[in-house]
Amino acid sequence: MHKQRFTRGGAWSVYHPIGVIMIALAVVVLGLFSLYTLGIDLLPQLIYPEIRVRVLDPGVPATVMEDQITRQLEEQLAITEDAISVQSRTTEGRSAVDLSFAYGKDIDIAFRDASTRLDRAKRFLPSTIQSPIIYKRDPSQIPVLILAVSSHLRDAVELRTWVDKQLSKWFINLPGVAAAEVGGGLVREIQVLPDQQRLVALGLSLEDVIKALKQANVESAGGRLYMPEQEISTRVKGRWQRVEDIAMLRLNGGSVFLGDIAQIIDTHQDERLRVRFNNIPGIKLSIQKQPQANTVKVVDTVLERVAWLKAQHILPTDVELDVVDNQAIYVRQALKNAAYSALSGAVLAMLIVYLFLGNLRHTLIIGTAIPLAITVTMILMALGGLSLNIMTLGGLALGVGMVVDNTIVMLENITRHQQSADSPVEGTIKAVSEITSAIVAATTTNLAAIVPFLFVVGLIGLLFRELIFTISAAMVASLVVALTVVPALAGRLKSVHSTFSIHHSGLTKAFSYVLKHLLRWPLLVIALFCVGLWLSVPTFLNGKQIFLPNLDEGRVRINITGEPGIALQEMDKTVMQVENLLQQQAEVESVFTQMGGFIFGRSQYEVSHRSSLNVQLVPQRTISTDDWIKKFKKKVKQLGLVGIKIRMRSAGIRGIRLSRSDEEFSLRLQGNDLELANEVLERIADVPGLENLKHSAEEINQELAIVVDRQRANALGLTVEDIGRDLNILMNGRVVTDFIDGDESIDVRLRLPHNALQNPQDLQSVLVYNKERLAIRLDEIAKVEWIPVPSEILRDQQQRIIEISGNISADSSLPEVMAIVQERLAGYSWYEAGASEALQKNQELTKILLALAIFLVFVVMAVQYESLHNPLVILFSIPFVTIGVAIGIEWLEMPLSMPVWLGMIMLAGMVVNNAIVLVETIELQRAAGLPLQRAIVTAGELRLRPILMTTLTTVIGLLPLALSWGEGAKMLQPLAITIGFGLSFSLLVSLLLVPVCYQWLAQMTERLKKNLNRGFDG
């Protein structure tokens, strides 16, 4: 006996239409209010389980940085609770240590623990280092707006000072702004340049000068003066008022002035890095937003402040502000396209509904599901702290076709029953009671398939959780609308036959004729579908595997590497040649150059032989970014740059990183065997699809080593530490005090003049001082040697490694490349640290989720039907939709990415909807007394139109997203294509295969029962 379930809600709605409408109106108002409160961003908030520590000590060789800083940091940070990996990258003047945790770890707790460990490590670090920087790997820290500030009147020092002390201050306290960081240019500095020969002649040492500078430039409180009628605080004014006052500082008991033995110059710090925008020197001003702030609103607020500064004439006329990078443009365009896809998908879905029903009022009733589902989703997003991004809006774009499915089935059933009922209310109640259980079953199976995704940890969960959340919320809302709003509105309308509706009687007859004949040959039908399934399997086993689709934002990153130790000016000449060539390209919109290192916030990584160019291509172009890179590489080769390596790649999705390495392809060798690294690199250099190959030890710097004669030094009262300290002061200088100019603090640095140290011979003649303040020439106690040292030192799990890294070309896939690499490196000892392992784990996870989805769908159906017969029939239809997906993948030559696998999981819950409705109707017809085959054919005739409507509305609703119109759409295009092709083919599965399987299984069951009965009777 067929059981009726879940019928009371619809009946209540029929008798209370005003109440239902007012509740729906309240939901819409609350949804619009919630929409106003949502933040806007490109992607969901991604906070990786990783803590990063950076320590800078400019001028210190990489080997010294490793020994004195990196090792100390690693030892302390490695014992942070729940840390699973520690790796480091040490270069001249910079130590970078990355601490990794498992996904699911509370990163705030990890950050506090790591900060405590860093505080302990500081006790063992040199006093010359800059303050260590520790931060979470949070893509929200990527600047949302980068400005290049230039001037045709001001010099680099004046411009940097003005940007740092004035311009940046106007942005710091704007709503949503976390920081306004300044980099590049020249920082003002006062330098004290002593003449060593004069110091010796007067019996003075460097320590005498340092002590005098510190003691003379002091301002302290004197206490309170109490008078009969008032009290006044006092202070001792000892700070210099003018730069010239420094030269008047008395030394050696007052008989010698500082100006007699040293030059005092108001100048700037050594230029180690240059910034240019479109060949114009400038200053980099980066705006970072607060983690929860609205990207678009923050950028708009900053640009409005810039416009206000111009209008108020606060911004000088000689200063130009150029936008280097504006994330809001891409975010706004991507979200606009996603919203357009949702809106156009909704319109197309409604058009399909109207073409089938031919009744505008009924079409509008179905259309109510879309705004109601969206507004309910907005309310839940606001409560869950979600933002408007391409995932949440993409979820709505995917869902607009799905949310009308339930309302279509409900309204179609109501319309059919009203035509034979005495009154609209009576027909509505009967229709609701008949179809409610099928609608609830269909929605529940959809949710059962995708809800497990919400509990997945890792990058997949971070990226797609909000997408699944919005789709799930929209489905639940559509179910409520179908059970309440649709009966309430349709119950007051008398169904009419429209001359405009698609007359489906001819189609129904043709379908009935085909189905009757196929039911005679069930095994043949099943065999044909099985053959199609077998032919589709290789597509999923051998297809090109990637993690995410490539988004062509038109951003190109060019890394230029010269010979280690090359002078900054010489490197600049080479970089300028590449810049000039770029400016000649019609597709290039802008070029932002960081020459001699790079800037992140206020931190500068200075290395003279490395430069990076960020190239933005024009939006309207006829060539893809990858093709442009191939074309430009050929032009760069024509420049004939000797000793220069230039690597180019398309910039990936902002903030998304799959591996521990900076590159997609990475393999690591333990130890520091340079010959082995070269041998491995040579063996894989010609692997198809591998680009920009390099290894971390290929750059060798030449270093001057001062080898101290310890016996001689000890005899003269010197230690190695004394020698190193004095050399550091003479060559790099030491900031000994500061000079206050207005509200600006300017460093005062003691060092030798540059012209006093221009070659190794000059270095040998410098003077160092022993404890008796006697000056001793360096060549008396040490000799200077040239030695080769690594430019970069990589460590993993506190052991040295050499990393071989590169990029994967657009027409290749990482698994294909890794298969060839593994074959060529058989017998070598290495391990993978790129994206291959992450890609493999994610693929395994999606397969588990797919199997779990199918299992949960079966469980839900078994619970609802209290039977295994019908759920098995419905479940049998799921694998065959992969035929349609395979056709789409092969036809469009689409790689297998995570959105494709997500689409497969969603299909597991979606494709059973039509089968559930069809099987439910077959059960009703059999319960009414019809024989098996007649019940199947009659059910097929009754459900043909709603099945066609629900499938076509979903597929057509996905069309704008599948066509990938505009920026950002490619992220979810594979998902839309997968669902579109899968659902389209599911029409054949639902209308042909399911009835055949139902009949076959029913007949088998009847035969089994008869055989059992005969056995019992016997």
PDB file of C-alpha atoms in Angstrom, residues 225-321:
ATOM      1  CA  LEU A 225      59.041  73.398  40.445  1.00  0.00           C
ATOM      2  CA  TYR A 226      56.595  74.327  43.191  1.00  0.00           C
ATOM      3  CA  MET A 227      55.793  78.036  43.452  1.00  0.00           C
ATOM      4  CA  PRO A 228      53.330  79.826  45.802  1.00  0.00           C
ATOM      5  CA  GLU A 229      50.628  80.122  43.141  1.00  0.00           C
ATOM      6  CA  GLN A 230      51.464  77.380  40.659  1.00  0.00           C
ATOM      7  CA  GLU A 231      53.685  74.438  39.827  1.00  0.00           C
ATOM      8  CA  ILE A 232      55.678  73.919  36.643  1.00  0.00           C
ATOM      9  CA  SER A 233      57.365  70.830  35.190  1.00  0.00           C
ATOM     10  CA  THR A 234      60.925  71.212  33.918  1.00  0.00           C
ATOM     11  CA  ARG A 235      63.092  69.403  31.406  1.00  0.00           C
ATOM     12  CA  VAL A 236      66.665  69.456  30.252  1.00  0.00           C
ATOM     13  CA  LYS A 237      66.888  70.300  26.537  1.00  0.00           C
ATOM     14  CA  GLY A 238      69.851  68.470  25.162  1.00  0.00           C
ATOM     15  CA  ARG A 239      68.741  67.440  21.683  1.00  0.00           C
ATOM     16  CA  TRP A 240      70.264  68.960  18.591  1.00  0.00           C
ATOM     17  CA  GLN A 241      68.121  71.663  17.010  1.00  0.00           C
ATOM     18  CA  ARG A 242      69.963  71.727  13.681  1.00  0.00           C
ATOM     19  CA  VAL A 243      72.034  69.236  11.734  1.00  0.00           C
ATOM     20  CA  GLU A 244      74.952  71.667  12.000  1.00  0.00           C
ATOM     21  CA  ASP A 245      74.868  71.247  15.784  1.00  0.00           C
ATOM     22  CA  ILE A 246      76.133  67.672  15.402  1.00  0.00           C
ATOM     23  CA  ALA A 247      79.423  68.930  13.996  1.00  0.00           C
ATOM     24  CA  MET A 248      79.897  71.096  17.119  1.00  0.00           C
ATOM     25  CA  LEU A 249      79.881  68.040  19.413  1.00  0.00           C
ATOM     26  CA  ARG A 250      83.024  68.079  21.565  1.00  0.00           C
ATOM     27  CA  LEU A 251      85.254  64.992  21.826  1.00  0.00           C
ATOM     28  CA  ASN A 252      88.296  64.116  23.929  1.00  0.00           C
ATOM     29  CA  GLY A 253      87.379  66.312  26.883  1.00  0.00           C
ATOM     30  CA  GLY A 254      86.241  69.238  24.760  1.00  0.00           C
ATOM     31  CA  SER A 255      89.381  70.017  22.765  1.00  0.00           C
ATOM     32  CA  VAL A 256      88.190  68.402  19.529  1.00  0.00           C
ATOM     33  CA  PHE A 257      84.940  68.930  17.630  1.00  0.00           C
ATOM     34  CA  LEU A 258      83.206  66.066  15.794  1.00  0.00           C
ATOM     35  CA  GLY A 259      83.356  68.148  12.630  1.00  0.00           C
ATOM     36  CA  ASP A 260      87.159  68.119  12.844  1.00  0.00           C
ATOM     37  CA  ILE A 261      87.414  64.358  12.414  1.00  0.00           C
ATOM     38  CA  ALA A 262      84.217  63.471  10.479  1.00  0.00           C
ATOM     39  CA  GLN A 263      81.883  64.649   7.786  1.00  0.00           C
ATOM     40  CA  ILE A 264      78.239  65.133   8.843  1.00  0.00           C
ATOM     41  CA  ILE A 265      75.953  64.719   5.829  1.00  0.00           C
ATOM     42  CA  ASP A 266      72.185  65.113   5.646  1.00  0.00           C
ATOM     43  CA  THR A 267      71.591  62.440   3.020  1.00  0.00           C
ATOM     44  CA  HIS A 268      69.721  59.137   2.639  1.00  0.00           C
ATOM     45  CA  GLN A 269      70.118  55.433   3.317  1.00  0.00           C
ATOM     46  CA  ASP A 270      72.005  53.415   0.726  1.00  0.00           C
ATOM     47  CA  GLU A 271      69.875  52.824  -2.334  1.00  0.00           C
ATOM     48  CA  ARG A 272      69.318  49.082  -2.550  1.00  0.00           C
ATOM     49  CA  LEU A 273      65.980  48.891  -4.364  1.00  0.00           C
ATOM     50  CA  ARG A 274      64.162  50.911  -7.013  1.00  0.00           C
ATOM     51  CA  VAL A 275      60.479  51.167  -7.808  1.00  0.00           C
ATOM     52  CA  ARG A 276      59.032  52.269 -11.148  1.00  0.00           C
ATOM     53  CA  PHE A 277      55.605  52.417 -12.731  1.00  0.00           C
ATOM     54  CA  ASN A 278      55.575  52.627 -16.518  1.00  0.00           C
ATOM     55  CA  ASN A 279      59.262  53.664 -16.454  1.00  0.00           C
ATOM     56  CA  ILE A 280      58.617  56.502 -13.969  1.00  0.00           C
ATOM     57  CA  PRO A 281      60.448  56.254 -10.595  1.00  0.00           C
ATOM     58  CA  GLY A 282      58.130  56.368  -7.622  1.00  0.00           C
ATOM     59  CA  ILE A 283      57.058  55.205  -4.192  1.00  0.00           C
ATOM     60  CA  LYS A 284      54.895  52.157  -3.519  1.00  0.00           C
ATOM     61  CA  LEU A 285      51.890  52.825  -1.279  1.00  0.00           C
ATOM     62  CA  SER A 286      49.977  49.643  -0.342  1.00  0.00           C
ATOM     63  CA  ILE A 287      46.540  49.678   1.271  1.00  0.00           C
ATOM     64  CA  GLN A 288      45.628  46.606   3.318  1.00  0.00           C
ATOM     65  CA  LYS A 289      42.071  45.988   4.459  1.00  0.00           C
ATOM     66  CA  GLN A 290      40.831  44.531   7.701  1.00  0.00           C
ATOM     67  CA  PRO A 291      40.006  40.791   7.397  1.00  0.00           C
ATOM     68  CA  GLN A 292      36.221  41.206   7.524  1.00  0.00           C
ATOM     69  CA  ALA A 293      36.069  44.472   5.593  1.00  0.00           C
ATOM     70  CA  ASN A 294      34.337  44.941   2.257  1.00  0.00           C
ATOM     71  CA  THR A 295      37.030  44.999  -0.450  1.00  0.00           C
ATOM     72  CA  VAL A 296      35.065  47.165  -2.855  1.00  0.00           C
ATOM     73  CA  LYS A 297      33.976  49.607  -0.170  1.00  0.00           C
ATOM     74  CA  VAL A 298      37.512  49.971   1.226  1.00  0.00           C
ATOM     75  CA  VAL A 299      38.988  50.709  -2.204  1.00  0.00           C
ATOM     76  CA  ASP A 300      36.187  53.115  -3.055  1.00  0.00           C
ATOM     77  CA  THR A 301      36.693  54.905   0.266  1.00  0.00           C
ATOM     78  CA  VAL A 302      40.435  55.277  -0.350  1.00  0.00           C
ATOM     79  CA  LEU A 303      39.932  56.574  -3.894  1.00  0.00           C
ATOM     80  CA  GLU A 304      37.290  59.007  -2.627  1.00  0.00           C
ATOM     81  CA  ARG A 305      39.835  60.274  -0.098  1.00  0.00           C
ATOM     82  CA  VAL A 306      42.357  60.740  -2.922  1.00  0.00           C
ATOM     83  CA  ALA A 307      39.794  62.739  -4.896  1.00  0.00           C
ATOM     84  CA  TRP A 308      39.029  64.823  -1.788  1.00  0.00           C
ATOM     85  CA  LEU A 309      42.732  65.533  -1.236  1.00  0.00           C
ATOM     86  CA  LYS A 310      42.964  66.815  -4.802  1.00  0.00           C
ATOM     87  CA  ALA A 311      39.829  68.927  -4.443  1.00  0.00           C
ATOM     88  CA  GLN A 312      41.132  70.481  -1.211  1.00  0.00           C
ATOM     89  CA  HIS A 313      44.538  71.135  -2.856  1.00  0.00           C
ATOM     90  CA  ILE A 314      46.207  69.064  -0.119  1.00  0.00           C
ATOM     91  CA  LEU A 315      47.704  66.847  -2.799  1.00  0.00           C
ATOM     92  CA  PRO A 316      50.443  68.921  -4.497  1.00  0.00           C
ATOM     93  CA  THR A 317      50.056  69.531  -8.211  1.00  0.00           C
ATOM     94  CA  ASP A 318      53.486  68.029  -8.923  1.00  0.00           C
ATOM     95  CA  VAL A 319      52.531  64.668  -7.365  1.00  0.00           C
ATOM     96  CA  GLU A 320      50.951  61.921  -9.462  1.00  0.00           C
ATOM     97  CA  LEU A 321      49.100  58.903  -8.013  1.00  0.00           C
TER      98      LEU A 321
END
